[in-house]
Coordinates of C-alpha atoms in Angstrom, one line a residue:
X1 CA -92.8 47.2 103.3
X2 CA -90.8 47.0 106.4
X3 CA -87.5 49.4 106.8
X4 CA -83.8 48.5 105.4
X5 CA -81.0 50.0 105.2
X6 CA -81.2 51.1 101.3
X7 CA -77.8 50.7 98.9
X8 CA -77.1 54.9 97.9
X9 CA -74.6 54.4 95.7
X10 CA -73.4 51.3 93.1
X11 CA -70.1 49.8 92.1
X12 CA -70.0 49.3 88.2
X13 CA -67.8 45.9 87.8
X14 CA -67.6 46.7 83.7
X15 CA -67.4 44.1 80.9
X16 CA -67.6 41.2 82.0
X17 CA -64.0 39.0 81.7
X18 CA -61.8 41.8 80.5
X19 CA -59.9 42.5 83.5
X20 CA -56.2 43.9 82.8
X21 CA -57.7 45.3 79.4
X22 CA -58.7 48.6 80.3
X23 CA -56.3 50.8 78.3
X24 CA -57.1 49.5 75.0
X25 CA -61.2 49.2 76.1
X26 CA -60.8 52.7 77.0
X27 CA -58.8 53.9 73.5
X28 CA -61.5 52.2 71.3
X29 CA -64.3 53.1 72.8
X30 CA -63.3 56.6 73.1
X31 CA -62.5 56.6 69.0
X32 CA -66.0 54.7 68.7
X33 CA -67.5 57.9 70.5
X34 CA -66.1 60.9 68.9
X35 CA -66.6 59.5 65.7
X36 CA -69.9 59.1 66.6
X37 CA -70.5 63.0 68.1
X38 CA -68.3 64.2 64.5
X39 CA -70.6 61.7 62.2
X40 CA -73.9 62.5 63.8
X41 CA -72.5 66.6 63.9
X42 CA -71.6 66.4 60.4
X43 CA -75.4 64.7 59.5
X44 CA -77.1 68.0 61.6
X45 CA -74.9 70.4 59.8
X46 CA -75.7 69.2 56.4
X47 CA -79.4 69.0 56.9
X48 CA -79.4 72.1 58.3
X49 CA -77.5 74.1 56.1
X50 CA -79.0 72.6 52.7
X51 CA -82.9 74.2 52.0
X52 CA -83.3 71.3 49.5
X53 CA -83.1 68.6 53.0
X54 CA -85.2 70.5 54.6
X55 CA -87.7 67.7 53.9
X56 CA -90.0 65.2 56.2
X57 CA -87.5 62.7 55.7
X58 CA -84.7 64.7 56.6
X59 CA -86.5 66.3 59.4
X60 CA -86.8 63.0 60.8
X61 CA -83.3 62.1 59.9
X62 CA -82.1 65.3 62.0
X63 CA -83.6 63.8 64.9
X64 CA -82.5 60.3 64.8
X65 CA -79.2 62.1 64.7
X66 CA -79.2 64.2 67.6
X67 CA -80.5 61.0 69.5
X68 CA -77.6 59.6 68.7
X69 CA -75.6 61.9 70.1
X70 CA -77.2 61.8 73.6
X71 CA -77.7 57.6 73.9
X72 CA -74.2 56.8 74.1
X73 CA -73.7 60.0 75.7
X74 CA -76.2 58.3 78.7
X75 CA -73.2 55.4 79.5
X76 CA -70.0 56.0 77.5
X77 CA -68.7 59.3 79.7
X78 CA -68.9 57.4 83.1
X79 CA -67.4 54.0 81.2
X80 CA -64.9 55.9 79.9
X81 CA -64.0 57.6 83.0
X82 CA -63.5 54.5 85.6
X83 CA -61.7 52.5 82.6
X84 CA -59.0 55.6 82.5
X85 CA -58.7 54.5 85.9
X86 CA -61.3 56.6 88.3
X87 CA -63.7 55.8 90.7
X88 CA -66.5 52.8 89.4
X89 CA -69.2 54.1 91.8
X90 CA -72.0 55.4 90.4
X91 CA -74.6 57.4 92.7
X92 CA -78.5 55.7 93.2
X93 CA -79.7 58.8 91.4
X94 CA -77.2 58.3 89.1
X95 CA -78.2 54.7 88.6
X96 CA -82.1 55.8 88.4
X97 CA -81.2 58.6 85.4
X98 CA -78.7 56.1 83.5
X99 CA -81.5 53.6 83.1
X100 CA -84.4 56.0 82.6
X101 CA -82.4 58.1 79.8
X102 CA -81.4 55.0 78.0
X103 CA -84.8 53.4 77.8
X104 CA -86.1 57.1 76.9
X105 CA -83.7 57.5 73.9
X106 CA -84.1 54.1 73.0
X107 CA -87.7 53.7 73.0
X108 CA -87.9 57.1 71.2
X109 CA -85.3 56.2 68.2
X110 CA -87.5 52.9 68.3
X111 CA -90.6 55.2 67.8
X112 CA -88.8 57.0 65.3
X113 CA -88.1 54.2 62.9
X114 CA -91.4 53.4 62.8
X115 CA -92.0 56.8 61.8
X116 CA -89.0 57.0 59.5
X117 CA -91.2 53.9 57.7
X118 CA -95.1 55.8 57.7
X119 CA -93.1 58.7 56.1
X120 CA -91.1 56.5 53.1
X121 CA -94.4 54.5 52.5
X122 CA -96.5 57.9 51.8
X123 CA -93.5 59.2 49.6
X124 CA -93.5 55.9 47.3
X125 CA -97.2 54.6 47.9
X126 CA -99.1 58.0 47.6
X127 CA -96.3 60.3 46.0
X128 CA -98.9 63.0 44.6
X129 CA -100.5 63.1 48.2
X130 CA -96.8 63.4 50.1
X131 CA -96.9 66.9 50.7
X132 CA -100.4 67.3 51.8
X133 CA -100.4 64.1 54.8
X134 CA -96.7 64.7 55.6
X135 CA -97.5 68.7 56.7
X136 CA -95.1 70.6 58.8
X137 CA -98.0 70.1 61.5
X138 CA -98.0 66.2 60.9
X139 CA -94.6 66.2 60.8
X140 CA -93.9 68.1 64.4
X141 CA -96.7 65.8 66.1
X142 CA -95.0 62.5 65.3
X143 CA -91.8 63.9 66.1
X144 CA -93.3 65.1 69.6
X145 CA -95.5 61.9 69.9
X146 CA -91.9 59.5 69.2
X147 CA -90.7 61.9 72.6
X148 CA -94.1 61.5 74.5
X149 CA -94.5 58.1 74.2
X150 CA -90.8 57.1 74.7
X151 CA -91.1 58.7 78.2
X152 CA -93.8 57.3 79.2
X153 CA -91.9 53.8 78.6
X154 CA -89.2 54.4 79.9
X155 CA -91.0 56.1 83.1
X156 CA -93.2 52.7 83.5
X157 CA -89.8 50.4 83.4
X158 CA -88.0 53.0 85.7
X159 CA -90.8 53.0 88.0
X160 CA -90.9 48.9 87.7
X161 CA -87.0 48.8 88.4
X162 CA -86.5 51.2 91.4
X163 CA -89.6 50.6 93.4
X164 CA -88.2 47.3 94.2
X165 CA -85.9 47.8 97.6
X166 CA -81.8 47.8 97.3
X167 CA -80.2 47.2 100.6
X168 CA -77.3 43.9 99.8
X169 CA -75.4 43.7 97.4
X170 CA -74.0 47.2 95.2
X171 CA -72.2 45.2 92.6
X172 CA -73.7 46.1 89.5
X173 CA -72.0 43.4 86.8
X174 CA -72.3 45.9 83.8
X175 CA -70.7 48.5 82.6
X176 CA -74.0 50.9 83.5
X177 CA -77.3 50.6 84.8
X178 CA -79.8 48.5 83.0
X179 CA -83.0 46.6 84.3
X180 CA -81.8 42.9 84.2
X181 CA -78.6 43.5 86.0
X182 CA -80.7 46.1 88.2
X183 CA -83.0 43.2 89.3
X184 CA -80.3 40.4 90.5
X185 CA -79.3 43.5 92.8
X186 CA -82.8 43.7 94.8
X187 CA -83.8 42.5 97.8
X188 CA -86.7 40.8 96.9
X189 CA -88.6 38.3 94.8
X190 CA -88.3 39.8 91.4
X191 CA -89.9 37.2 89.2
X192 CA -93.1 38.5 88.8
X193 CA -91.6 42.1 87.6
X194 CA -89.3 40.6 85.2
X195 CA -92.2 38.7 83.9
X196 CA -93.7 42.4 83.3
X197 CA -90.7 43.9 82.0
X198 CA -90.0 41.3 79.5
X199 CA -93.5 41.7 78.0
X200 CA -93.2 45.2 78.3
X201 CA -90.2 45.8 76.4
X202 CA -90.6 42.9 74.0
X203 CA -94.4 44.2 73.5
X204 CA -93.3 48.4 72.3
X205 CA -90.7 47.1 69.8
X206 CA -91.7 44.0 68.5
X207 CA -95.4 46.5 68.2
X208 CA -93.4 48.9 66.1
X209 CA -91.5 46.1 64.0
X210 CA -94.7 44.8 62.7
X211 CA -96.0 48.8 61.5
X212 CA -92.5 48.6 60.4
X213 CA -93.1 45.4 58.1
X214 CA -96.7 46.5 57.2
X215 CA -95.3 49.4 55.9
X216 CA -92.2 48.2 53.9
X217 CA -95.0 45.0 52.2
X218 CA -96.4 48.0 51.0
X219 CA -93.6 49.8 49.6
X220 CA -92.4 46.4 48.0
X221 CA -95.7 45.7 46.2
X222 CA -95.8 49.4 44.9
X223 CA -92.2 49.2 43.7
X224 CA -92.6 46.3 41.9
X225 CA -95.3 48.0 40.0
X226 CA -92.6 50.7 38.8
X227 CA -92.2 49.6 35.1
X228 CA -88.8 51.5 34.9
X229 CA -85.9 49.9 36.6
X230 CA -84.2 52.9 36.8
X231 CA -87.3 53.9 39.0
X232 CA -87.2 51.0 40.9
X233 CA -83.7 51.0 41.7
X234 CA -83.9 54.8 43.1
X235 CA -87.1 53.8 44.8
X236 CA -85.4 50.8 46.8
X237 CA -82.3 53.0 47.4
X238 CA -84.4 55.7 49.5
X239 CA -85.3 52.9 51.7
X240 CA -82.2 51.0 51.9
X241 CA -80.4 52.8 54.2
X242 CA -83.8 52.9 56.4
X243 CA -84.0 48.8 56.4
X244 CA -79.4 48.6 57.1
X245 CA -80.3 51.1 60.2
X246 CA -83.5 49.2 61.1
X247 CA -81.8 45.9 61.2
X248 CA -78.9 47.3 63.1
X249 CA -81.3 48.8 65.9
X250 CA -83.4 45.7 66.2
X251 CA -81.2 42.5 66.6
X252 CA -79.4 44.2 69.7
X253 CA -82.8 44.2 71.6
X254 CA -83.7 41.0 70.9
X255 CA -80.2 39.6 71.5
X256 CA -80.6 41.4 74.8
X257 CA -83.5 41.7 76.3
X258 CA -85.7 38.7 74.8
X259 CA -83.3 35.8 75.5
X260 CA -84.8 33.5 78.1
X261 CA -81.2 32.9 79.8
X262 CA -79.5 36.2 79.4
X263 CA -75.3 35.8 79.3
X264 CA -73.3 38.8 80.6
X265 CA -70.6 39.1 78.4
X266 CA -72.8 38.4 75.3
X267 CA -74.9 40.6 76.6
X268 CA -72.2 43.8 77.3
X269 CA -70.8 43.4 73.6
X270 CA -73.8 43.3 72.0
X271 CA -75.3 46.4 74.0
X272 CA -71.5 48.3 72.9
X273 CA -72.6 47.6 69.5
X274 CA -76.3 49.0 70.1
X275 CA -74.6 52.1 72.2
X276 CA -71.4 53.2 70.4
X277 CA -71.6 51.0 67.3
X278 CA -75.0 51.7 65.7
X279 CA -74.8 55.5 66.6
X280 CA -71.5 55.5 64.9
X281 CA -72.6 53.6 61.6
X282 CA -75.6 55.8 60.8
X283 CA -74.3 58.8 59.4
X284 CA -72.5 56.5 57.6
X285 CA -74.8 54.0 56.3
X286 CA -77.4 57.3 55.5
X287 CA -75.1 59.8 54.1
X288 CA -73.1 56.9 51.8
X289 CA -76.1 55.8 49.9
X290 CA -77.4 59.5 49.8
X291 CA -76.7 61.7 46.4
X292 CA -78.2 64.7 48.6
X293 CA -76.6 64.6 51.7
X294 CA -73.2 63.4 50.3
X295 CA -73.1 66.9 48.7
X296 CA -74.6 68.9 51.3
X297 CA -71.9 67.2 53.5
X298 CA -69.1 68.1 51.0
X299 CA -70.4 71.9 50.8
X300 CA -70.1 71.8 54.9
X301 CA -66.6 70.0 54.8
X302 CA -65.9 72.4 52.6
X303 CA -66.9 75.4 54.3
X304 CA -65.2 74.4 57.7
X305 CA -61.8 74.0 55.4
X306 CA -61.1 70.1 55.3
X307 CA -61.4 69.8 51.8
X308 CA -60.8 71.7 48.9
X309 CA -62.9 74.1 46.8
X310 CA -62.5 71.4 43.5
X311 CA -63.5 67.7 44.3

């Protein structure tokens, strides 16, 4: 590949079509990420401090949590930052870690759901064998493995966008670095690599959606078996909340990344709901439907002095 003067730094345009509507963006976005930090804080602290979480479940839980701390943490600071008025650039190194972080905690939560799903289908559809498969030991590899694998992803779609050579235009139409918008910005032919990308990123979650289904069939057909319906009705509330955070993760990524003819501004809201949105909603959606963690989140609210001793 011959020389060219390579791009080292990029211009993030933001939102598309919301010019002259920076103030308000930037108030409700910055609400939509502390509430986020404080929800998903709240989650860790009332696993944590109650021995009766300290579960698979919950174990996994605790995780999903602190990734969703860090994945709007990957584009929200440097959003909110140039929409209080700062500079948009965005170093190339800059550009490289936004995109590989986001497709690392991404791919990883997307892991994790999957594993979220093994782990409710062993506690319903082998209850008296729970404690045996879903081990401490079992439990720390498929938490490492969501990690290992995740990285691996994302290092593959890195690798895909940045080999390709950036020396026109630095005008990146988003509001941070992703591999569509990424790949209108090189300086060459790109078609063949988006043809790998989009069977690469539909392939991993639409993989991991079908595990997903398998797994919830099973759940369904072993529920259905319960003779009491008070036993079915706490059965299919342990999974609810699973299934509202599933569905929430899900149609994002295929809104995004699996349309043939992508539109920007569709595009940017939807990924706001996927990046503040979803991460904001999930403490909320798991700790509402959740006898246990509603009152190990009381005991913690408690104990920090927001509410008082008698509830």
């Amino acid at each position: 590949m011959r020389n060219l003067s390579m791009v080292t730094e990029f211009i993030l345009l933001g939102i598309p079509h919301t010019e002259g509507l920076e103030t308000m963006l930037f108030a409700l976005f910055l609400s939509f990420y502390i509430f986020t930090l404080i929800g998903n804080l709240l989650i860790l602290l009332a696993i944590i401090s109650s021995t009766q979480l300290h579960t698979p479940m919950y174990f996994f839980l605790c995780k999903l949590s602190i990734f969703d701390i860090f994945f709007p943490s990957v584009s929200s600071p440097k959003m909110l930052f140039y929409l209080s008025g700062n500079s948009r650039a965005i170093s190339y190194a800059g550009c490289v870690s936004q995109l590989f972080f986001y497709h690392f905690l991404g791919c990883t939560e997307c892991f994790l759901y999957t594993v979220m799903a093994f782990d409710r289908f062993v506690a319903i559809c082998h209850p008296l064998r729970y404690t045996i498969i879903m081990s401490l030991r079992v439990c720390t590899i498929l938490a490492m493995g969501t990690s290992f694998f995740g990285c691996i992803q994302a290092t593959f779609l890195t690798t895909l966008t940045f080999q390709l050579p950036y020396c026109g235009p630095r005008e990146v139409d988003y509001y941070f670095c992703d591999i569509p918008v990424m790949l209108k910005l090189a300086c060459a032919d790109t078609s063949a690599l988006e043809m790998v990308g989009f069977i690469s990123v539909g392939l991993m979650p639409l993989s991991c959606f079908l595990l997903i289904l398998t797994s919830y069939s099973c759940i369904v057909c072993s529920i259905l078996q319960i003779r009491s319906a008070e036993g079915r009705h706490r059965a299919f509330s342990t999974c609810s909340a699973h299934l509202t955070a599933i569905l929430l993760f899900y149609m994002p990524v295929v809104l995004i990344y699996l349309r043939p003819t992508p539109s920007p501004w569709l595009d940017a809201t939807v990924q706001v709901l996927n990046n503040l949105v979803t991460p904001m909603l999930n403490p909320l959606i798991y700790s509402l439907r959740n006898k246990e963690v509603k009152l190990s989140l009381r005991n913690v609210l408690h104990q920090l002095g927001f509410l008082p001793e008698k509830l």
